[in-house]
XYZ file of C-alpha atoms in Angstrom:
536
model
C -48.925 130.631 -204.650
C -51.036 127.621 -204.264
C -54.761 127.779 -204.842
C -56.652 128.714 -201.695
C -59.329 126.184 -200.543
C -62.794 127.408 -200.094
C -62.533 127.228 -196.302
C -58.880 127.812 -195.395
C -57.497 127.074 -192.102
C -55.872 129.591 -189.722
C -52.231 130.157 -189.673
C -50.624 127.106 -188.289
C -47.203 127.218 -186.391
C -45.374 124.108 -186.998
C -43.433 124.186 -183.524
C -46.757 123.537 -181.927
C -46.836 120.124 -183.228
C -44.604 117.180 -182.295
C -41.720 116.970 -184.497
C -40.703 113.539 -185.990
C -37.314 112.190 -184.706
C -35.062 109.983 -186.766
C -33.211 107.287 -185.062
C -29.894 108.804 -183.954
C -27.720 106.427 -186.003
C -29.865 106.195 -189.010
C -28.169 107.832 -192.106
C -30.069 110.514 -193.756
C -29.718 111.987 -197.323
C -28.996 115.317 -196.173
C -28.174 117.447 -193.077
C -28.935 121.107 -193.250
C -27.137 123.472 -190.846
C -28.890 126.637 -189.992
C -32.577 127.478 -190.803
C -32.427 131.188 -191.946
C -32.793 132.451 -195.521
C -29.934 130.107 -196.854
C -31.221 127.035 -195.136
C -34.893 127.004 -195.013
C -35.843 127.224 -198.848
C -33.455 124.360 -199.737
C -34.724 122.429 -196.858
C -38.183 122.579 -198.274
C -37.113 121.799 -201.798
C -35.319 118.632 -200.661
C -38.172 117.467 -198.555
C -40.549 118.056 -201.377
C -38.264 115.832 -203.522
C -38.695 112.962 -201.137
C -35.277 113.448 -199.602
C -34.744 112.249 -195.977
C -33.620 115.454 -194.407
C -32.502 116.691 -190.864
C -32.188 120.283 -190.052
C -30.261 121.363 -187.090
C -30.721 124.939 -185.815
C -28.787 126.496 -183.022
C -31.815 128.368 -181.505
C -35.255 127.435 -180.356
C -38.592 127.426 -181.968
C -40.538 130.601 -181.404
C -44.257 131.348 -181.444
C -44.768 134.618 -182.991
C -48.051 135.467 -181.287
C -46.620 134.681 -177.774
C -42.984 135.408 -178.067
C -42.847 138.600 -180.243
C -43.438 141.407 -178.069
C -43.622 145.298 -179.035
C -40.615 145.789 -176.849
C -37.152 146.108 -178.154
C -35.122 145.197 -175.099
C -37.400 142.056 -174.447
C -36.553 140.747 -177.953
C -32.883 140.551 -177.719
C -33.055 136.846 -177.664
C -33.677 136.827 -181.510
C -30.169 137.845 -182.048
C -26.944 135.836 -182.036
C -25.647 137.073 -178.735
C -22.547 134.890 -178.387
C -19.638 137.117 -178.202
C -17.715 137.693 -181.530
C -14.642 139.714 -181.579
C -14.357 142.800 -183.859
C -11.089 144.365 -185.153
C -9.942 146.739 -187.579
C -10.386 150.405 -188.309
C -14.182 150.080 -188.557
C -15.112 147.314 -186.197
C -18.386 145.641 -187.171
C -21.280 145.772 -184.808
C -22.652 142.101 -184.316
C -25.814 140.612 -182.655
C -28.811 142.304 -184.252
C -26.767 143.952 -186.859
C -25.694 140.689 -188.524
C -27.293 137.502 -187.444
C -30.130 135.780 -185.536
C -30.807 132.547 -183.719
C -33.955 130.446 -183.691
C -36.005 128.506 -186.300
C -35.961 131.377 -188.999
C -32.480 132.722 -188.393
C -31.934 136.418 -188.808
C -35.194 136.578 -190.941
C -37.070 136.693 -187.565
C -35.721 140.108 -187.067
C -34.868 141.427 -190.698
C -37.012 144.244 -192.259
C -37.945 142.140 -195.132
C -36.635 144.687 -197.666
C -36.339 142.546 -200.744
C -35.202 144.514 -203.831
C -33.552 142.497 -206.660
C -29.968 143.289 -207.671
C -29.715 144.966 -210.940
C -27.856 142.872 -213.623
C -24.566 144.751 -213.601
C -24.462 144.290 -209.818
C -23.054 140.790 -210.518
C -20.264 142.048 -212.781
C -18.293 144.624 -210.751
C -14.923 143.311 -211.919
C -16.036 143.479 -215.458
C -17.202 147.218 -215.213
C -14.673 148.655 -212.634
C -11.735 146.231 -212.775
C -12.019 145.808 -209.036
C -13.496 143.083 -206.765
C -14.930 139.838 -208.271
C -17.502 138.782 -210.586
C -20.159 136.343 -210.030
C -20.012 133.074 -211.903
C -23.731 133.363 -212.488
C -25.723 135.948 -214.336
C -28.926 137.843 -213.484
C -30.723 135.647 -215.946
C -29.671 132.606 -213.956
C -31.243 133.928 -210.958
C -34.313 135.801 -212.335
C -36.642 132.622 -212.329
C -35.730 131.985 -208.705
C -36.196 135.624 -207.583
C -39.785 135.426 -209.240
C -40.493 132.139 -207.429
C -39.521 133.464 -204.016
C -41.382 136.740 -204.535
C -44.422 134.746 -205.471
C -44.131 132.256 -202.629
C -43.496 134.800 -199.953
C -46.107 137.197 -201.189
C -43.788 140.055 -201.666
C -45.635 143.482 -201.658
C -44.298 145.889 -204.300
C -44.919 148.163 -207.389
C -45.712 146.641 -210.662
C -44.009 147.611 -213.035
C -40.812 148.073 -211.029
C -39.058 151.263 -212.071
C -35.536 149.995 -212.343
C -33.942 146.886 -214.130
C -35.348 144.658 -216.792
C -38.912 144.166 -217.485
C -40.310 141.044 -215.834
C -42.803 138.466 -216.815
C -44.678 138.721 -213.662
C -45.479 141.553 -211.206
C -45.084 141.466 -207.510
C -47.552 139.182 -205.652
C -49.371 142.056 -203.846
C -49.736 145.745 -204.012
C -47.231 147.973 -202.245
C -47.534 148.614 -198.502
C -48.551 152.144 -197.476
C -45.874 154.658 -197.027
C -45.204 155.941 -193.534
C -44.597 159.503 -192.759
C -40.704 159.350 -193.120
C -41.186 157.771 -196.537
C -43.540 160.520 -197.508
C -41.087 163.123 -196.447
C -38.305 161.450 -198.449
C -40.714 161.556 -201.503
C -41.163 165.272 -201.077
C -37.534 165.941 -200.854
C -36.286 163.567 -203.604
C -38.773 164.999 -206.100
C -37.427 168.569 -205.572
C -33.829 167.505 -206.382
C -34.801 165.222 -209.348
C -34.392 161.721 -207.835
C -37.113 159.163 -208.595
C -38.560 157.077 -205.794
C -40.886 154.077 -205.502
C -42.639 152.007 -202.798
C -40.004 149.379 -201.897
C -40.543 145.650 -202.454
C -41.119 144.257 -199.140
C -41.708 140.627 -198.010
C -44.649 141.707 -195.817
C -48.308 141.238 -196.702
C -50.313 144.241 -197.895
C -53.232 141.829 -198.063
C -54.125 138.319 -196.748
C -52.353 135.620 -198.603
C -52.701 131.878 -198.811
C -49.697 129.711 -198.821
C -49.166 125.939 -199.047
C -48.088 124.422 -195.795
C -49.168 127.398 -193.899
C -52.829 128.610 -194.565
C -53.888 132.096 -194.485
C -51.350 134.721 -193.462
C -52.741 137.987 -192.333
C -51.857 141.432 -193.673
C -49.356 143.696 -192.078
C -50.825 145.868 -189.212
C -47.972 148.534 -189.595
C -46.879 147.936 -186.098
C -43.352 148.939 -187.007
C -41.515 146.493 -184.835
C -40.318 144.173 -187.626
C -36.966 143.965 -186.172
C -38.454 142.658 -182.919
C -40.157 139.866 -184.743
C -43.590 140.031 -186.462
C -46.362 138.739 -184.138
C -48.962 138.098 -186.756
C -47.030 136.196 -189.445
C -47.460 139.020 -192.036
C -43.641 139.306 -192.409
C -42.242 136.515 -194.530
C -39.752 134.969 -191.994
C -38.739 131.376 -192.735
C -40.679 130.319 -189.656
C -44.052 131.043 -191.364
C -43.066 130.400 -194.981
C -40.513 127.872 -196.023
C -40.112 125.912 -192.931
C -43.813 125.002 -192.561
C -43.699 123.752 -196.111
C -40.690 121.627 -195.342
C -42.482 120.179 -192.296
C -45.410 119.222 -194.412
C -43.268 117.188 -196.570
C -41.512 115.309 -193.746
C -38.386 117.389 -192.814
C -37.067 116.609 -189.221
C -36.324 119.922 -187.576
C -34.206 119.779 -184.469
C -33.830 123.183 -182.722
C -31.390 124.035 -179.939
C -28.714 121.894 -181.851
C -25.481 123.498 -182.006
C -22.929 121.626 -184.487
C -19.464 121.417 -183.478
C -17.721 118.751 -185.435
C -17.992 117.435 -189.055
C -16.682 113.939 -189.687
C -15.051 112.733 -192.935
C -13.925 109.262 -194.136
C -10.561 108.346 -195.767
C -11.786 109.764 -199.063
C -12.497 113.045 -197.659
C -16.309 112.837 -197.978
C -18.437 114.151 -195.071
C -20.020 111.134 -193.107
C -21.679 112.662 -190.083
C -22.060 115.846 -188.083
C -21.717 116.062 -184.189
C -24.150 118.420 -182.366
C -25.153 119.306 -178.845
C -28.852 119.603 -178.206
C -30.107 120.714 -174.873
C -26.932 119.615 -173.241
C -26.604 116.193 -174.813
C -24.156 115.380 -177.592
C -25.542 113.502 -180.749
C -24.056 112.259 -183.880
C -26.031 112.386 -187.106
C -24.733 110.361 -190.105
C -25.503 111.842 -193.524
C -24.600 111.457 -197.249
C -24.642 115.181 -197.859
C -24.177 118.343 -195.783
C -25.643 121.731 -196.522
C -23.932 124.375 -194.453
C -26.198 127.558 -194.054
C -24.759 129.283 -190.924
C -24.163 132.616 -192.372
C -20.953 134.593 -193.107
C -19.566 134.202 -189.561
C -20.691 130.722 -188.348
C -20.164 129.009 -191.805
C -16.500 129.872 -192.138
C -16.044 129.304 -188.300
C -17.261 125.878 -188.706
C -15.031 125.160 -191.789
C -11.844 126.567 -190.018
C -12.564 124.607 -186.823
C -12.995 121.304 -188.805
C -10.193 122.209 -191.359
C -12.790 121.682 -194.035
C -12.606 123.097 -197.772
C -9.456 125.046 -197.122
C -7.361 124.320 -200.295
C -8.281 127.706 -201.954
C -7.120 129.745 -198.868
C -10.264 131.745 -199.217
C -12.412 130.588 -196.117
C -12.610 133.689 -194.101
C -11.246 135.820 -196.692
C -12.970 138.602 -198.832
C -15.078 139.793 -195.801
C -17.436 142.710 -197.080
C -20.020 144.797 -195.216
C -22.523 147.038 -196.887
C -21.845 150.786 -196.370
C -25.057 151.992 -194.712
C -24.560 155.601 -193.613
C -27.707 157.129 -192.337
C -28.733 160.882 -192.337
C -31.243 162.011 -189.894
C -33.377 165.264 -189.804
C -35.976 166.919 -187.536
C -39.340 168.208 -188.830
C -42.009 170.497 -187.658
C -44.665 168.103 -188.324
C -45.129 164.840 -186.350
C -43.394 161.787 -188.058
C -43.723 158.980 -185.594
C -40.619 157.073 -187.196
C -41.333 153.735 -185.516
C -44.774 153.308 -187.129
C -45.214 151.399 -190.490
C -42.799 149.333 -192.559
C -39.288 150.284 -191.687
C -37.941 150.669 -195.131
C -41.142 151.704 -197.126
C -39.444 153.876 -199.952
C -36.654 153.035 -202.408
C -34.529 154.666 -205.100
C -32.126 152.946 -207.364
C -31.351 156.107 -209.266
C -28.042 156.132 -207.515
C -27.005 152.589 -208.647
C -24.394 153.997 -211.001
C -24.084 157.599 -210.325
C -22.606 159.580 -213.311
C -20.537 161.787 -211.178
C -19.203 158.904 -208.903
C -15.624 158.740 -207.914
C -15.999 155.163 -206.792
C -16.647 151.592 -208.174
C -20.185 150.295 -207.868
C -23.258 152.084 -206.425
C -25.844 152.105 -203.813
C -29.601 152.490 -203.134
C -31.488 154.927 -201.086
C -34.171 153.913 -198.629
C -36.305 155.567 -195.943
C -35.786 154.313 -192.424
C -38.170 153.488 -189.676
C -36.511 153.037 -186.341
C -37.431 151.962 -182.749
C -36.771 154.360 -179.968
C -34.121 152.341 -178.028
C -32.218 151.574 -181.119
C -32.221 155.249 -182.249
C -31.111 156.507 -178.804
C -28.123 154.139 -178.985
C -27.323 155.652 -182.315
C -27.677 159.229 -181.011
C -25.430 158.636 -178.248
C -22.751 157.104 -180.486
C -23.131 159.353 -183.379
C -23.712 162.646 -181.648
C -21.874 161.915 -178.470
C -24.824 162.786 -176.452
C -25.585 161.208 -173.050
C -27.425 162.165 -169.861
C -29.660 165.257 -169.876
C -28.568 166.316 -173.515
C -29.677 162.962 -174.918
C -32.876 162.878 -173.004
C -33.566 166.512 -174.398
C -32.883 165.296 -177.980
C -35.034 162.193 -177.590
C -37.978 164.262 -176.752
C -37.982 165.207 -180.457
C -38.250 161.487 -181.478
C -41.682 161.683 -182.951
C -40.411 164.550 -185.196
C -37.405 162.697 -186.607
C -36.973 160.991 -189.974
C -34.057 159.118 -191.619
C -32.680 157.998 -194.904
C -29.955 155.527 -195.405
C -28.004 153.696 -198.335
C -27.176 150.137 -198.845
C -23.986 150.133 -200.888
C -21.480 147.761 -202.606
C -18.299 147.036 -200.808
C -15.073 145.740 -202.417
C -13.111 142.809 -200.795
C -9.820 143.755 -199.520
C -6.828 141.794 -198.044
C -7.118 143.465 -194.651
C -10.727 142.389 -194.223
C -11.170 138.755 -193.023
C -12.363 136.427 -190.316
C -10.184 134.179 -188.318
C -10.486 132.076 -185.308
C -9.085 133.681 -182.128
C -7.206 132.003 -179.232
C -10.079 133.184 -177.007
C -12.700 130.408 -176.028
C -16.446 130.816 -175.718
C -18.744 129.147 -173.168
C -18.787 125.978 -175.299
C -14.821 125.920 -175.270
C -14.733 126.683 -178.986
C -12.622 129.513 -180.584
C -14.440 132.856 -180.901
C -14.386 134.315 -184.426
C -12.570 137.479 -184.837
C -13.661 139.739 -187.754
C -11.279 142.301 -189.207
C -12.880 145.177 -191.069
C -11.417 148.442 -192.219
C -13.480 150.549 -194.834
C -11.220 151.390 -197.789
C -11.035 154.369 -200.052
C -13.884 153.207 -202.285
C -16.338 152.853 -199.206
C -15.244 156.323 -197.930
C -15.882 157.966 -201.363
C -19.316 156.204 -201.680
C -20.436 157.350 -198.179
C -19.433 160.928 -198.914
C -21.309 161.003 -202.166
C -24.394 159.435 -200.651
C -24.309 161.691 -197.562
C -24.370 164.826 -199.761
C -27.384 163.517 -201.612
C -29.304 162.487 -198.452
C -28.579 165.870 -196.887
C -29.891 167.507 -200.021
C -33.106 165.408 -199.905
C -33.755 166.469 -196.212
C -32.973 170.132 -196.832
C -35.435 170.146 -199.626
C -38.041 168.418 -197.436
C -37.757 171.039 -194.835
C -35.515 169.254 -192.132
C -33.477 171.031 -189.559
C -30.754 169.740 -187.336
C -29.419 167.270 -190.003
C -26.750 164.885 -189.005
C -25.224 161.632 -190.272
C -24.453 158.272 -188.546
C -21.887 156.014 -189.970
C -22.551 152.154 -190.023
C -21.899 149.057 -191.960
C -24.243 146.131 -192.129
C -24.525 142.593 -193.443
C -21.289 140.537 -193.028
C -20.787 139.055 -196.620
C -18.301 136.891 -198.586
C -16.172 134.677 -196.344
C -16.662 131.480 -198.439
C -17.102 132.808 -201.777
C -18.200 131.094 -205.210
C -16.292 131.046 -208.267
C -15.163 129.188 -211.432
C -12.171 127.512 -209.986
C -11.130 126.136 -206.639
C -7.941 128.135 -206.890
C -9.464 131.250 -205.801
C -12.956 130.178 -204.378
C -14.489 127.911 -201.827
C -17.562 126.744 -203.869
C -18.616 126.485 -207.459
C -21.659 128.225 -209.132
C -23.877 125.673 -207.694
C -22.738 126.093 -204.029
C -20.807 122.781 -204.125
C -17.431 122.813 -202.215
C -14.502 122.238 -204.816
C -12.650 120.320 -202.010
C -15.575 118.144 -200.655
C -18.015 116.790 -203.233
C -20.776 116.229 -200.709
C -20.485 119.568 -199.002
C -22.752 122.478 -200.164
C -22.738 126.134 -198.780
C -25.963 128.303 -198.985
C -25.782 131.671 -197.372
C -24.370 135.062 -198.042
C -20.815 133.872 -197.303
C -20.759 132.679 -200.955
C -21.371 136.116 -202.440
C -18.303 137.119 -204.651
C -19.375 140.690 -204.352
C -21.685 142.489 -201.814
C -24.326 143.698 -204.361
C -25.852 147.051 -203.844
C -29.109 145.676 -202.429
C -30.101 143.922 -199.117
C -29.074 140.100 -199.295
C -32.043 138.193 -198.100
C -33.816 137.673 -201.493
C -30.543 136.688 -203.315
C -29.611 134.218 -200.395
C -33.282 132.551 -200.801
C -32.756 132.512 -204.680
C -29.433 130.882 -204.398
C -30.856 128.486 -201.882
C -33.509 127.168 -204.192
C -30.977 126.979 -207.085
C -28.342 125.129 -205.094
C -31.096 122.655 -204.112
C -32.286 122.178 -207.832
C -28.717 121.573 -208.913
C -28.073 119.041 -206.181
C -31.228 117.163 -207.197
C -30.382 117.328 -210.739
C -26.894 115.777 -209.910
C -28.738 112.994 -207.686
C -31.084 112.189 -210.665
C -28.082 111.832 -213.096
C -26.452 109.479 -210.674
C -29.461 107.368 -210.234
C -30.154 107.081 -213.980
C-alpha cells in the first residue's frame, strides 16, 4: 500500500475521464484482451514499466455509484449474457456463474473470497496419481499472493489458521461475521471443525491506494454479486485499472476481438476488433490473452492459434460447489453482510476421504431472487409451494464447498456450428462430473448436514452445483501436453501470453481469483525480464 498523503483525494473513477487514444495503425508494445482478474494486474505492471499498452475489453465502463443497484434483476448486465451451449451429464450454468463483461470482468460481481491455495494443492498428481501438477510451486507464487493481498487491502485473520506461516499478515482485520456465518461457527464447533473469518478482498476499514485514493469500508450491503456501489470490494475497476490508467494505459471498452493476425514466421502482428459497430485493427508486438476459460480457448480455436499440443479446449474443470441449506427459529437475514464470511480448510485433505484432493467449507450469503431460483430447481417447488417456502427466507442459512476437480477426456470446450449474433461460432462446453467429484460431494454433504443439525437447523436440504470454468489452455513443462509454459508464454507462439484460469493445470480447492491475479503479475514480470535481456 502506498503512503497516504496528508489530504487524500476522494475515490476517483477512471472512466469519468477522457481516455487517450493511440493512432489506429501505430504499433504498440502490448495488447491485452480482457480486463478481469487476469488482464488488469499485468496491464498495470506493463504500464508502470513504461510499455505502450492497449487494453481491449468487450464490455463497457461502469460507474459503481450510479450503475450498481441493490436489485438483482437490474444487474444482469454485469454477466456475460451471450449464449454459450452446455452439454454433458452435468451441464454448466453460464452467465453469472462463470464470467462477466465490463471493465473489471467477472470481478465486478465476484464475492471477493480470496483464500490462498495450500502448497499441496499444486501437486495433485504427485499426491494422488491423478490429474496434473503445476509447473510452479507455492513458493513461486507466495510473494505475488502477498503483493496482491496488500494492494487490494484484503481483510482477514492474522495469523491464518491453515498453511505455511507468512512474513506479513493481511492488510486489514477481518470483516464482521453475518448471522449465517455465526450459525456455522456454532455447529462446526460442536462437531470439532475449526473455522475462521475468511480472507475477503473487501475493506473492513478505509484504505489508501495508489492511482485510486481513499476507498471506503464495506457497508455490509450484501449485494456483492450485483456490483459494489462504494468501491469497498476490490474489483479491478477500482484497483489495478486506475493504476494502469495513471501510468498511461490506453483502455478501449466495448471492443470485441474477432481476429488475431500473424506473419509468415507465425508471430502475432495485430488484432482485429469491433468497437461500437466499427471494425478496427491494432498492430502489436506482443499479445496477452486474458478472456477467461471460455473466451480464451474460443479465440484460439477460431484463429487456429497455439493448437499444436491438442490441449486447447481440453481439461475443462469446474469446482464442486454443493450447498446445504437449513431453516432456523431465529432470524438470519442471509442477504446481509459479506456473502462468504467464514471459512474452514480442515477438510482440505480429509483422513476418511475416498477421493483425490479436497475442499473448503464456507458460509453462504444469498440474494432472494438467486435463492428462489435454486429452490425451484433444487426442490422442484413452484407456484404457491415456492411462495410459501420463500416466506421463510429471513430464517434460512447455507454452507457450501469449493472443491478440487479432476480433468477428464469427456470434459472439454469446442466450437459449435451454431453462430451467435456476431456470426461467430458459439462455444459448447461438455461437462460430466466423474466418480471423484461424486464422492467428494457426498462426503461434504454429510459434514455440512451434521453442522446444520448441530446448529439447530430444520428442513435441511442440498443443492448440487458446479462453479468456475477452469483449465482449457493449461500450463505445463512441455508443448507436448500443455498450451503455455510456467510463465504463461505459448509454446507455439513466442509473442503470445495467456493470463486467466484457463491455464490452471488443476482446479485448486480454493476460489480462483487470488491465484489468477498472482499469476498475472508473475507473467508480466517474466515478460519484462525477457524484454530486458533482449535489450541488454
